XYZ file of C-alpha atoms in Angstrom:
769
model
C 56.495 98.075 135.043
C 57.619 99.908 131.904
C 53.987 100.527 130.955
C 53.398 102.156 134.342
C 56.542 104.244 133.892
C 55.302 105.436 130.510
C 51.956 106.406 132.017
C 53.524 108.353 134.889
C 56.068 110.056 132.642
C 53.408 111.358 130.254
C 51.073 112.206 133.111
C 53.589 114.508 134.765
C 54.697 115.937 131.443
C 51.104 116.925 130.758
C 50.909 118.451 134.217
C 53.892 120.632 133.355
C 52.170 121.868 130.214
C 48.750 122.149 131.819
C 46.616 125.257 131.544
C 43.138 125.823 132.878
C 42.084 128.259 130.162
C 38.763 127.360 128.508
C 38.589 126.274 124.897
C 35.037 125.466 123.873
C 31.631 124.594 125.342
C 32.215 120.830 125.389
C 34.133 120.835 128.648
C 31.745 122.765 130.828
C 28.740 121.267 129.041
C 29.713 117.905 130.519
C 30.638 119.546 133.800
C 27.035 120.769 133.964
C 26.031 117.117 133.769
C 28.205 116.366 136.779
C 26.548 119.176 138.717
C 23.151 117.829 137.695
C 24.187 114.416 139.036
C 25.146 115.987 142.358
C 21.731 117.672 142.511
C 20.006 114.387 141.731
C 18.685 115.836 138.471
C 18.332 112.752 136.254
C 16.974 114.788 133.342
C 19.984 117.088 133.505
C 22.359 114.126 133.449
C 20.537 112.671 130.445
C 20.649 115.993 128.597
C 24.395 116.421 129.151
C 25.451 112.798 128.721
C 25.705 110.238 131.502
C 29.163 108.959 130.580
C 31.174 112.125 131.186
C 28.881 113.209 133.993
C 30.228 110.277 135.990
C 33.765 110.182 134.567
C 34.341 113.767 135.676
C 32.913 113.182 139.151
C 36.215 112.133 140.852
C 38.026 115.166 139.485
C 35.098 117.374 140.413
C 35.338 116.010 143.959
C 39.023 116.984 143.959
C 38.071 120.628 143.439
C 35.696 120.426 146.398
C 38.365 118.949 148.652
C 41.306 121.181 147.729
C 40.759 124.840 148.721
C 41.292 127.446 146.022
C 40.931 125.127 143.053
C 38.329 125.522 140.365
C 36.151 122.615 139.337
C 36.598 123.466 135.650
C 40.381 123.204 135.893
C 40.182 120.073 138.040
C 37.778 118.428 135.583
C 40.156 119.038 132.689
C 42.656 116.773 134.434
C 40.480 113.940 133.122
C 41.975 114.433 129.662
C 45.493 114.240 131.033
C 44.695 110.847 132.527
C 42.854 109.656 129.392
C 45.690 110.629 127.058
C 48.423 109.110 129.206
C 46.315 105.954 129.594
C 45.833 105.764 125.815
C 49.581 105.884 125.220
C 50.048 103.140 127.815
C 47.341 100.962 126.295
C 48.920 101.485 122.877
C 52.149 100.086 124.334
C 50.231 97.046 125.602
C 48.162 96.580 122.427
C 51.276 96.417 120.262
C 52.208 93.261 122.160
C 49.373 91.599 120.241
C 51.366 92.327 117.082
C 54.565 90.898 118.617
C 56.724 94.013 118.470
C 59.712 94.413 120.722
C 59.545 96.382 123.953
C 61.699 99.144 122.491
C 59.438 99.685 119.493
C 56.303 99.570 121.628
C 57.742 102.164 123.976
C 58.726 104.377 121.053
C 55.198 104.172 119.646
C 53.674 105.088 123.014
C 55.977 108.096 123.377
C 55.278 109.142 119.784
C 51.547 109.100 120.444
C 51.947 111.125 123.630
C 54.459 113.688 122.370
C 54.333 113.819 118.577
C 50.644 113.819 117.689
C 47.683 116.045 118.442
C 47.204 114.049 121.619
C 49.535 116.396 123.471
C 47.784 119.754 122.890
C 44.399 118.120 123.289
C 45.325 116.312 126.481
C 44.004 119.231 128.529
C 41.287 120.716 126.355
C 38.698 118.285 125.056
C 36.757 115.412 126.586
C 35.054 113.704 123.683
C 37.853 113.138 121.183
C 40.552 111.684 123.491
C 37.978 109.449 125.191
C 36.684 108.214 121.839
C 40.267 107.440 120.779
C 40.878 105.333 123.875
C 37.578 103.486 123.395
C 38.371 102.713 119.736
C 41.819 101.447 120.691
C 40.325 99.120 123.311
C 37.731 97.901 120.805
C 40.430 97.203 118.205
C 42.541 95.348 120.764
C 39.536 93.218 121.743
C 38.765 92.298 118.140
C 42.414 91.360 117.530
C 42.458 89.170 120.627
C 39.262 87.470 119.568
C 40.597 86.919 116.045
C 43.750 85.299 117.337
C 42.462 83.232 120.256
C 38.686 83.000 119.866
C 38.118 84.234 123.426
C 34.740 85.751 124.165
C 35.893 88.044 126.997
C 37.999 90.298 124.698
C 35.065 90.395 122.277
C 32.766 91.541 125.070
C 35.288 94.206 126.083
C 35.475 95.331 122.441
C 31.676 95.590 122.223
C 31.420 97.659 125.401
C 34.285 99.915 124.292
C 32.718 100.460 120.878
C 29.343 101.360 122.384
C 31.137 103.877 124.613
C 32.964 105.293 121.587
C 29.681 105.789 119.695
C 28.055 107.295 122.784
C 30.939 109.759 123.084
C 31.290 110.550 119.373
C 28.745 109.286 116.889
C 31.109 109.466 113.918
C 32.913 106.389 115.290
C 29.965 104.430 113.927
C 32.054 104.325 110.744
C 34.057 101.484 112.317
C 31.029 99.197 112.581
C 31.179 97.865 108.975
C 34.932 97.357 109.394
C 34.351 95.233 112.480
C 31.568 93.479 110.588
C 33.934 92.450 107.777
C 36.369 91.015 110.323
C 33.499 89.154 111.978
C 32.364 87.617 108.689
C 35.935 86.594 107.894
C 36.221 84.995 111.314
C 32.937 83.104 110.808
C 34.144 81.818 107.465
C 37.521 80.794 108.824
C 36.197 79.142 111.964
C 32.918 77.590 110.781
C 32.991 76.842 107.082
C 36.687 76.487 106.257
C 36.859 73.284 108.305
C 40.521 73.657 109.294
C 42.596 75.831 111.644
C 44.303 78.855 110.202
C 47.999 78.719 109.534
C 50.648 80.679 111.277
C 52.345 83.479 109.394
C 56.072 83.996 109.727
C 57.384 87.505 109.937
C 59.634 88.827 107.203
C 63.308 89.232 108.124
C 63.032 92.982 108.417
C 60.409 92.598 111.117
C 62.107 89.735 112.895
C 65.133 91.921 113.512
C 63.192 94.414 115.615
C 60.327 92.327 116.906
C 59.260 88.864 117.912
C 58.884 86.296 115.174
C 56.078 84.340 116.785
C 52.508 83.959 115.503
C 50.888 86.960 113.873
C 47.286 87.794 112.972
C 46.729 84.397 111.447
C 47.069 82.353 114.635
C 44.693 79.467 115.299
C 41.312 80.316 116.766
C 42.047 78.368 119.925
C 39.270 76.731 121.896
C 36.440 77.890 119.622
C 37.363 75.468 116.845
C 37.209 72.555 119.282
C 33.460 73.084 119.742
C 31.028 70.898 117.799
C 30.201 72.299 114.365
C 26.557 72.905 115.360
C 27.588 74.987 118.386
C 30.035 76.964 116.265
C 27.350 77.680 113.675
C 24.828 78.704 116.333
C 27.384 81.025 117.943
C 28.221 82.583 114.589
C 24.561 83.122 113.672
C 23.867 84.662 117.094
C 26.840 87.003 116.679
C 25.608 88.104 113.254
C 22.080 88.721 114.557
C 23.395 90.751 117.478
C 25.524 92.758 115.066
C 22.547 93.449 112.772
C 20.365 94.521 115.693
C 23.137 96.785 116.991
C 23.511 98.321 113.535
C 19.770 99.014 113.276
C 19.723 100.536 116.765
C 22.750 102.722 116.155
C 21.528 103.779 112.703
C 18.432 105.266 114.277
C 20.493 107.401 116.626
C 22.889 109.097 114.217
C 22.220 112.501 112.632
C 20.667 112.663 109.182
C 23.760 114.293 107.657
C 25.686 111.036 108.159
C 23.819 109.514 105.229
C 24.755 112.285 102.789
C 27.530 111.961 100.236
C 31.140 112.636 101.334
C 32.938 115.698 99.961
C 36.251 114.833 98.269
C 37.739 118.273 98.807
C 37.401 118.068 102.553
C 38.588 114.451 102.519
C 41.858 115.534 100.913
C 42.118 118.550 103.186
C 41.861 116.433 106.320
C 45.092 114.769 105.286
C 47.230 117.604 103.965
C 45.481 120.958 104.463
C 47.545 123.578 106.323
C 44.596 124.168 108.607
C 43.151 120.700 109.078
C 45.642 118.153 107.787
C 46.882 115.316 109.967
C 50.254 115.143 108.217
C 50.855 118.868 108.662
C 50.188 118.799 112.366
C 51.727 115.361 112.992
C 54.417 114.635 110.379
C 55.389 111.498 112.278
C 52.201 109.916 110.920
C 53.961 109.641 107.566
C 55.901 106.761 109.142
C 52.627 105.226 110.284
C 51.240 105.466 106.748
C 54.262 103.602 105.422
C 53.865 101.030 108.164
C 50.206 100.444 107.318
C 51.151 99.515 103.758
C 54.181 97.340 104.465
C 52.593 95.501 107.405
C 49.424 94.531 105.534
C 50.800 91.023 104.911
C 52.046 90.456 108.471
C 49.137 92.123 110.266
C 46.230 92.300 107.799
C 43.521 92.430 110.457
C 45.264 95.182 112.410
C 45.833 97.237 109.249
C 42.212 96.784 108.184
C 40.801 97.689 111.613
C 42.924 100.810 112.083
C 43.466 102.327 108.640
C 40.406 100.892 106.921
C 38.183 102.151 109.709
C 40.094 105.414 109.778
C 39.447 106.086 106.104
C 35.723 105.450 106.552
C 35.736 107.694 109.618
C 37.294 110.550 107.664
C 34.810 110.064 104.817
C 31.970 110.250 107.317
C 33.462 113.386 108.869
C 33.294 115.188 105.522
C 29.493 114.864 105.450
C 29.008 116.973 108.554
C 27.750 120.451 107.555
C 28.901 121.826 110.913
C 32.504 120.737 110.677
C 34.451 122.598 113.350
C 37.933 121.381 112.551
C 39.170 124.887 111.741
C 38.120 125.980 115.227
C 41.094 124.400 116.927
C 44.802 123.754 116.660
C 44.724 121.034 114.042
C 42.017 118.562 113.016
C 40.106 118.154 116.237
C 37.579 115.743 114.750
C 40.301 113.262 113.764
C 41.899 112.957 117.196
C 40.140 109.592 117.892
C 42.079 108.066 114.977
C 45.534 108.897 116.327
C 46.075 105.862 118.577
C 44.845 103.527 115.828
C 47.172 105.050 113.244
C 50.057 104.816 115.704
C 49.619 101.027 115.720
C 51.522 101.066 112.414
C 54.414 103.242 113.633
C 56.718 100.321 114.549
C 56.242 98.687 111.149
C 57.040 101.931 109.342
C 60.143 102.497 111.418
C 61.379 98.955 110.812
C 60.852 99.394 107.073
C 62.769 102.682 107.025
C 65.702 101.188 108.922
C 65.725 98.049 106.778
C 65.756 100.051 103.531
C 67.741 103.162 104.448
C 69.833 102.116 107.442
C 71.109 105.053 109.522
C 69.474 107.508 107.165
C 66.121 105.885 107.937
C 66.716 106.284 111.661
C 67.677 109.920 111.175
C 64.562 110.560 109.086
C 62.321 108.987 111.721
C 63.928 111.051 114.488
C 63.602 114.237 112.418
C 59.896 113.641 111.738
C 59.283 112.899 115.423
C 61.172 116.026 116.513
C 59.276 118.173 114.027
C 55.978 116.729 115.249
C 56.895 117.354 118.880
C 57.791 120.943 118.014
C 54.398 121.541 116.410
C 52.690 120.041 119.445
C 54.763 122.233 121.759
C 53.480 125.287 119.910
C 50.004 123.858 120.277
C 50.486 123.877 124.034
C 52.232 127.245 124.236
C 49.833 129.234 122.031
C 46.156 129.492 122.986
C 43.823 128.115 120.377
C 41.895 131.352 120.091
C 45.103 133.272 119.345
C 46.015 130.708 116.728
C 42.569 130.887 115.165
C 42.529 134.680 114.954
C 46.103 135.039 113.767
C 46.327 132.205 111.275
C 43.075 130.529 110.306
C 40.722 133.508 110.194
C 43.304 135.343 108.130
C 42.241 133.359 105.098
C 43.110 129.717 105.638
C 39.490 128.572 105.764
C 36.574 129.560 103.618
C 33.149 128.291 102.666
C 32.110 124.675 102.724
C 35.484 123.483 101.431
C 39.047 124.404 102.253
C 40.950 127.343 100.835
C 44.521 126.183 100.534
C 46.859 128.931 101.672
C 50.428 127.724 101.886
C 51.660 131.107 103.117
C 49.614 130.630 106.269
C 50.990 127.263 107.270
C 50.724 127.119 111.103
C 54.331 127.620 112.219
C 55.249 130.539 109.884
C 51.837 132.036 110.561
C 52.404 131.978 114.296
C 55.900 133.386 114.027
C 54.582 136.180 111.833
C 51.628 137.217 113.980
C 52.855 136.593 117.539
C 55.401 138.588 119.504
C 58.673 136.797 120.288
C 58.073 136.763 124.016
C 54.849 134.842 123.466
C 56.897 131.940 122.132
C 59.268 131.997 125.127
C 57.883 128.753 126.576
C 54.957 130.572 128.101
C 53.520 127.207 129.102
C 55.986 127.133 132.010
C 54.335 129.976 133.897
C 50.887 129.989 132.333
C 51.099 133.745 131.716
C 51.145 134.120 127.976
C 53.099 137.187 126.882
C 54.216 137.911 130.476
C 57.056 135.436 130.870
C 59.502 136.773 133.444
C 63.244 136.152 133.724
C 62.781 133.220 136.069
C 60.395 131.563 133.657
C 62.782 132.129 130.765
C 65.650 130.534 132.678
C 63.481 127.665 133.836
C 62.268 126.738 130.370
C 65.597 125.281 129.097
C 65.939 123.312 132.322
C 62.515 121.797 131.831
C 63.251 121.038 128.199
C 66.444 119.284 129.294
C 64.509 117.333 131.909
C 62.032 116.182 129.269
C 64.810 114.994 126.975
C 66.749 113.339 129.777
C 63.676 111.615 131.156
C 62.673 110.296 127.761
C 66.198 109.077 127.049
C 66.389 107.252 130.371
C 63.057 105.580 129.728
C 64.340 104.571 126.307
C 67.589 102.944 127.426
C 66.745 101.722 130.918
C 65.249 98.443 129.745
C 68.006 97.518 127.282
C 71.312 98.792 128.667
C 71.006 98.804 132.426
C 70.656 95.950 134.851
C 67.015 95.457 135.838
C 67.496 96.399 139.483
C 69.408 99.550 138.595
C 66.833 100.303 135.917
C 64.013 100.142 138.442
C 65.934 102.411 140.847
C 66.805 105.010 138.205
C 63.282 105.022 136.807
C 61.782 105.347 140.280
C 64.051 108.271 141.210
C 63.327 109.934 137.897
C 59.573 109.659 138.342
C 59.675 110.894 141.944
C 61.694 113.928 140.886
C 59.357 114.463 137.966
C 56.358 114.374 140.303
C 57.904 116.928 142.678
C 58.750 119.269 139.809
C 55.293 118.876 138.257
C 53.428 119.580 141.478
C 55.666 122.579 142.180
C 55.081 124.140 138.768
C 51.394 123.298 138.713
C 50.736 126.172 141.068
C 51.801 128.578 138.308
C 49.387 127.288 135.711
C 46.553 125.578 137.551
C 44.149 128.479 138.044
C 43.376 130.819 135.200
C 44.173 134.329 136.381
C 40.929 135.618 134.857
C 38.956 133.800 137.546
C 41.041 134.547 140.621
C 39.102 135.279 143.838
C 39.698 139.011 143.859
C 37.715 139.448 140.633
C 34.517 138.373 142.367
C 33.577 135.048 140.744
C 33.973 132.930 143.904
C 31.999 135.495 145.914
C 29.184 135.495 143.331
C 29.089 131.711 143.258
C 29.057 131.538 147.054
C 26.190 134.045 147.283
C 24.120 132.086 144.785
C 24.922 128.743 146.421
C 23.989 130.033 149.888
C 20.759 131.786 148.901
C 19.450 129.586 146.101
C 16.330 127.507 146.563
C 14.254 125.122 144.426
C 12.844 126.896 141.394
C 15.884 129.146 140.832
C 17.813 129.463 137.569
C 21.245 130.993 136.999
C 21.611 133.146 133.848
C 25.004 134.145 132.463
C 25.219 137.069 130.066
C 28.093 136.337 127.652
C 29.640 139.136 125.649
C 31.005 136.805 122.985
C 31.119 133.139 122.142
C 34.608 132.801 123.536
C 34.318 131.382 126.998
C 36.294 133.879 129.032
C 33.190 135.013 130.849
C 31.014 134.161 133.801
C 29.813 130.773 132.561
C 33.158 129.039 133.011
C 33.939 130.972 136.174
C 30.706 129.921 137.836
C 31.191 126.321 136.779
C 34.560 126.668 138.484
C 33.284 127.829 141.823
C 29.665 126.738 142.183
C 30.744 123.107 142.700
C 27.244 121.730 142.596
C 25.713 124.376 144.850
C 24.270 126.599 142.145
C 20.942 126.090 140.347
C 20.609 125.052 136.682
C 22.230 127.514 134.276
C 21.020 129.260 131.118
C 23.789 130.839 129.007
C 22.759 133.709 126.733
C 25.274 134.932 124.142
C 24.587 138.538 123.250
C 25.657 138.249 119.610
C 23.137 135.460 119.104
C 20.357 137.501 120.675
C 20.992 140.570 118.543
C 22.055 139.020 115.230
C 20.561 135.539 114.971
C 17.543 135.119 117.237
C 14.854 137.550 116.167
C 12.305 136.254 118.687
C 14.736 135.532 121.497
C 12.644 137.273 124.177
C 9.624 135.038 123.626
C 11.701 131.885 123.226
C 13.749 132.404 126.359
C 10.705 133.556 128.304
C 9.341 130.081 127.587
C 12.637 128.638 128.880
C 12.104 130.511 132.159
C 8.460 129.487 132.568
C 9.349 126.619 134.920
C 11.429 128.785 137.267
C 10.436 131.110 140.109
C 13.552 133.259 140.462
C 16.531 134.126 138.269
C 20.098 135.020 139.205
C 21.905 137.073 136.554
C 25.702 137.214 136.461
C 27.197 140.115 134.524
C 30.848 140.557 133.611
C 32.157 144.146 133.553
C 28.652 145.559 132.916
C 27.763 148.692 134.867
C 24.247 149.783 135.788
C 22.395 151.333 132.874
C 24.744 149.971 130.192
C 22.814 150.241 126.923
C 24.291 146.925 125.719
C 22.953 145.001 128.727
C 19.915 143.728 126.879
C 19.457 140.623 129.047
C 19.318 142.731 132.209
C 16.796 145.092 130.621
C 14.663 142.158 129.435
C 14.598 140.511 132.865
C 13.549 143.816 134.392
C 10.620 143.935 132.004
C 9.340 140.389 132.593
C 10.208 140.029 136.284
C 10.675 142.044 139.458
C 14.221 143.193 140.111
C 15.420 142.400 143.626
C 18.620 144.386 143.270
C 22.154 144.075 141.968
C 25.466 144.159 143.788
C 29.110 144.077 142.754
C 30.763 140.952 144.138
C 34.169 142.124 142.970
C 35.718 144.565 140.492
C 34.575 142.451 137.537
C 31.361 140.691 138.579
C 27.897 142.107 139.209
C 25.157 139.815 140.521
C 21.419 140.550 140.145
C 18.296 138.690 141.231
C 14.761 138.735 139.805
C 11.383 137.364 140.842
C 9.849 135.699 137.780
C 6.460 134.863 139.312
C 4.026 137.582 140.386
C 2.498 137.354 143.856
C -1.013 137.977 145.123
C -2.223 141.571 144.559
C -3.094 143.879 147.440
C -4.689 147.297 147.226
C -2.137 150.140 147.416
C -2.805 153.069 149.707
C -2.235 155.508 146.881
C -2.207 155.340 143.099
C -0.888 158.782 142.171
C 1.500 161.386 143.559
C 3.752 164.203 142.398
C 7.488 164.357 143.187
C 9.180 167.698 142.997
C 8.157 170.045 140.226
C 7.879 167.757 137.245
C 7.753 163.994 138.072
C 4.430 162.212 138.500
C 3.719 158.713 139.787
C 0.767 157.642 137.655
C 0.109 154.023 138.622
C 0.993 151.654 141.489
C 0.639 147.867 141.732
C 1.604 146.006 144.930
C 1.860 142.213 145.293
C 2.822 139.881 148.121
C 4.692 136.693 147.291
C 4.714 133.965 149.926
C 2.921 130.965 151.356
C 0.123 133.047 152.861
C 0.143 135.987 150.434
C -3.466 135.314 149.486
C -4.391 135.814 153.151
C -2.711 139.230 153.101
C 0.459 138.633 155.168
C 4.072 137.460 154.760
C 6.598 135.376 156.686
C 10.250 136.328 157.210
C 12.259 135.894 153.976
C 9.253 136.391 151.684
C 8.848 139.186 149.159
C 6.945 142.394 148.440
C 6.658 143.306 144.745
C 5.939 146.794 143.391
C 5.262 147.964 139.836
C 5.509 151.769 139.504
C 4.688 153.873 136.441
C 6.189 157.386 136.061
C 5.691 160.389 133.804
C 7.421 163.745 133.653
C 6.185 167.005 132.137
C 9.474 168.804 132.710
C 12.223 166.280 133.642
C 14.829 167.820 135.952
C 18.501 167.881 134.940
C 19.611 166.354 138.241
C 20.657 162.694 138.596
C 17.596 161.310 140.375
C 17.680 157.965 142.199
C 14.603 155.902 143.097
C 14.561 154.277 146.523
C 12.067 151.593 147.582
C 12.136 150.969 151.340
C 10.475 148.533 153.721
C 10.424 149.926 157.272
C 9.732 148.104 160.525
C 7.175 149.412 163.009
C 9.911 151.359 164.834
C 10.931 153.127 161.632
C 14.137 151.148 161.119
C 14.994 150.015 157.595
C 14.294 146.291 157.079
C 15.077 146.156 153.348
C 15.827 148.696 150.651
C 16.617 149.008 146.978
C 18.140 152.048 145.228
C 18.726 152.575 141.500
C 17.970 154.882 138.604
C 14.375 154.777 137.282
C 13.395 152.563 134.375
C 14.962 149.542 136.128
C 18.269 151.388 136.047
C 18.239 152.181 132.327
C 16.356 155.499 132.076
C 17.922 158.429 133.917
C 15.334 161.121 134.606
C 17.316 163.696 132.638
C 16.661 161.710 129.438
C 12.881 161.396 129.793
C 10.695 162.835 127.084
C 7.694 164.926 128.161
C 4.719 162.642 128.651
C 6.779 159.441 128.255
C 5.752 156.523 130.507
C 8.609 154.893 132.470
C 8.065 151.669 134.456
C 9.918 150.093 137.370
C 9.292 146.533 138.564
C 10.953 145.928 141.916
C 10.998 143.293 144.646
C 12.053 143.590 148.297
C 12.733 140.458 150.326
C 12.235 140.492 154.072
C 15.273 139.429 156.109
C 15.104 135.781 157.289
C 15.119 137.014 160.898
C 12.548 139.792 160.427
C 10.414 140.171 163.587
C 6.629 140.036 163.361
C 4.761 143.302 162.996
C 3.367 145.790 160.523
C 5.896 146.974 157.916
C 5.572 150.128 155.814
C 6.458 150.132 152.109
C 7.685 153.597 151.026
C 9.022 155.033 147.774
C 11.059 158.223 147.477
C 13.260 160.049 144.964
C 16.483 161.855 145.816
C 19.340 163.726 144.144
C 22.336 161.428 143.717
C 24.794 164.288 144.128
C 23.350 166.026 147.187
C 21.245 163.263 148.756
C 18.358 165.728 149.030
C 14.906 164.135 148.729
C 12.264 165.418 146.334
C 9.132 166.524 148.128
C 6.070 164.432 147.332
C 2.454 165.522 147.304
C -0.555 163.190 147.029
C -3.934 163.935 145.422
C -5.514 164.635 148.814
C -2.936 167.348 149.567
C -0.693 165.380 151.969
C 3.003 166.249 151.603
C 6.301 164.811 152.752
C 9.651 163.469 151.526
C 8.464 159.833 151.075
C 5.286 158.205 149.781
C 3.685 155.291 151.627
C 2.502 152.644 149.168
C 1.208 149.937 151.502
C 1.378 148.425 154.974
C 2.505 144.792 155.020
C 1.670 142.481 157.954
C 4.478 140.056 158.870
C 3.966 137.059 161.136
C 6.380 134.628 162.707
C 7.092 131.394 160.867
C 9.266 129.665 158.290
C 8.708 130.353 154.591
């Protein structure tokens, strides 16, 4: 019951501190896998990872059931559940080490509130999940060591495989498990006698149970015949060797390079990356790992021995992104294992220092919780810009800069109102009076709730304890759900900005062979990629994200490379954020206009513009004219018309299919007026069936900027309406003044004149495309 209370308490606390703001590509990378699973795209699931593709699915379904919620924000709730579950499992795993309920509860709360688990509980998928898997694997190995049961060993094997699948660096624990396995084989097969029972030292007996420790008898396994025991041991070793060979072939090459001592030291104590700087409470765990080595040697070896190897392996990675986040992101999987030693460290402090030891432990925990609270209140990107990029990180190793330790750095670079518990309202820097008044109340509720959980088991009658805990959790749930409405949806993706409308348009009009392209201004993920993941909810086609800085600074041949990426697609949807027509920086839009046929762009809101392109050329048809002159100085020099549809080769279209036109222009004396090109498809009665208006040069070359004799090209596509009646349609092109609406007169080579030029007649028949 207490384990469930711990889970619910942390779960609702994380809900109170929840924010849907994006952090890095990991989250929506796995969300893409979930969308691929919904589309039945097995290759997409494989590319994005099957594990998270299915783990996220229930939360993804929540966003589809609850109106107004984004799938990105709903998916991030997975980390809240994972982190609360890890704290609860830590509470249960410590029972294997025979600690008292009070110490186990304290360790679970310390993991949830005083380590990096709290800030990361709503940002990353891989690291918290890997931490839970490693904790389960360690628990299984401990159970097998003590009782010789095969079921915990199987659970440990499955958990470890999941940990490696989630984060390959966890492979560092394999030799540690192997040493324990060899020790178990020696003890159980060749020693010829049961192991003895260790008795806890007095300091541990005071605060925990004094029953059998790591050295308990191996239970039913030792009762097997010696031949069966030997065969089982040999089979286990062979399976372990085969697993090692298989896993070794799947890890990156950098894993086998030499560790870097500078980074190894920095991961412990660096102001930017160090575990002890971001979680001072782990000092107690370090003490506990040393003093408990005699009572719990296997547990100490599995957690801290494996942790040291893990950190050594992390230093070999040339793409170490620890400075990218609030604290050492890569080391988050080690936190629950290190917290296994917290009770032992606390007992040692109390036994040696008495009340002073208790006060020291409380002070370290409070300091750790304060750092984690800042990690929740301050966005990671603000922290990175203000503190780390100011000089705390440099080169392949770490530049130690004590003046830029996280807390003073934040206080120096951030305005006071930013630190006013902005996590309550989710509006950083815009905390109103109500939010400021509510923050102390919430802080008091956190303290009161934790205190009640702490004392309910020891000082209150069980029935009253259950009642108080139940009332507390119900009230906590009501408060959490009420406040969640303030922080659940990121205001950058609210409906009025146009992201839901763009996603709905794409989802309704997409068809097989489409691709969705997002044009990102920067590598921070405040753009259309996350927004569309939020609102597409499985209805949008596969996505290709293009970061403009990469295209201009790092990828010299990006046009050819990404053209190859688009070779398998028929149409492309382009989502632009705050990019107006003709923006010189819109290089992706210009490129798509050059390789495809633009079917038009439309603003779906004040921030989002949506464009569509045909990527595959249709069957050519002969145009009715190749040259014409518009006004006094603009000449149409070349015309190419194509029909794209099921029966295009036969010379006709069905409703919903497309006419493509490539037009080449030249001007001897470009006019100063703002000239707009209009391509129109007219029904037999002269009514407009489809039209497309924009500046020449696919929107990028206003006529006033043309050079004499320069060739300007437009590649356009007009789609027939799905309900277009059968008949003969006329494809016209005309130019007009954007200010006055007056059309430029056009004259063909044979002397015909008018205000529009007929390019072709298109037969349309009834049918379904």
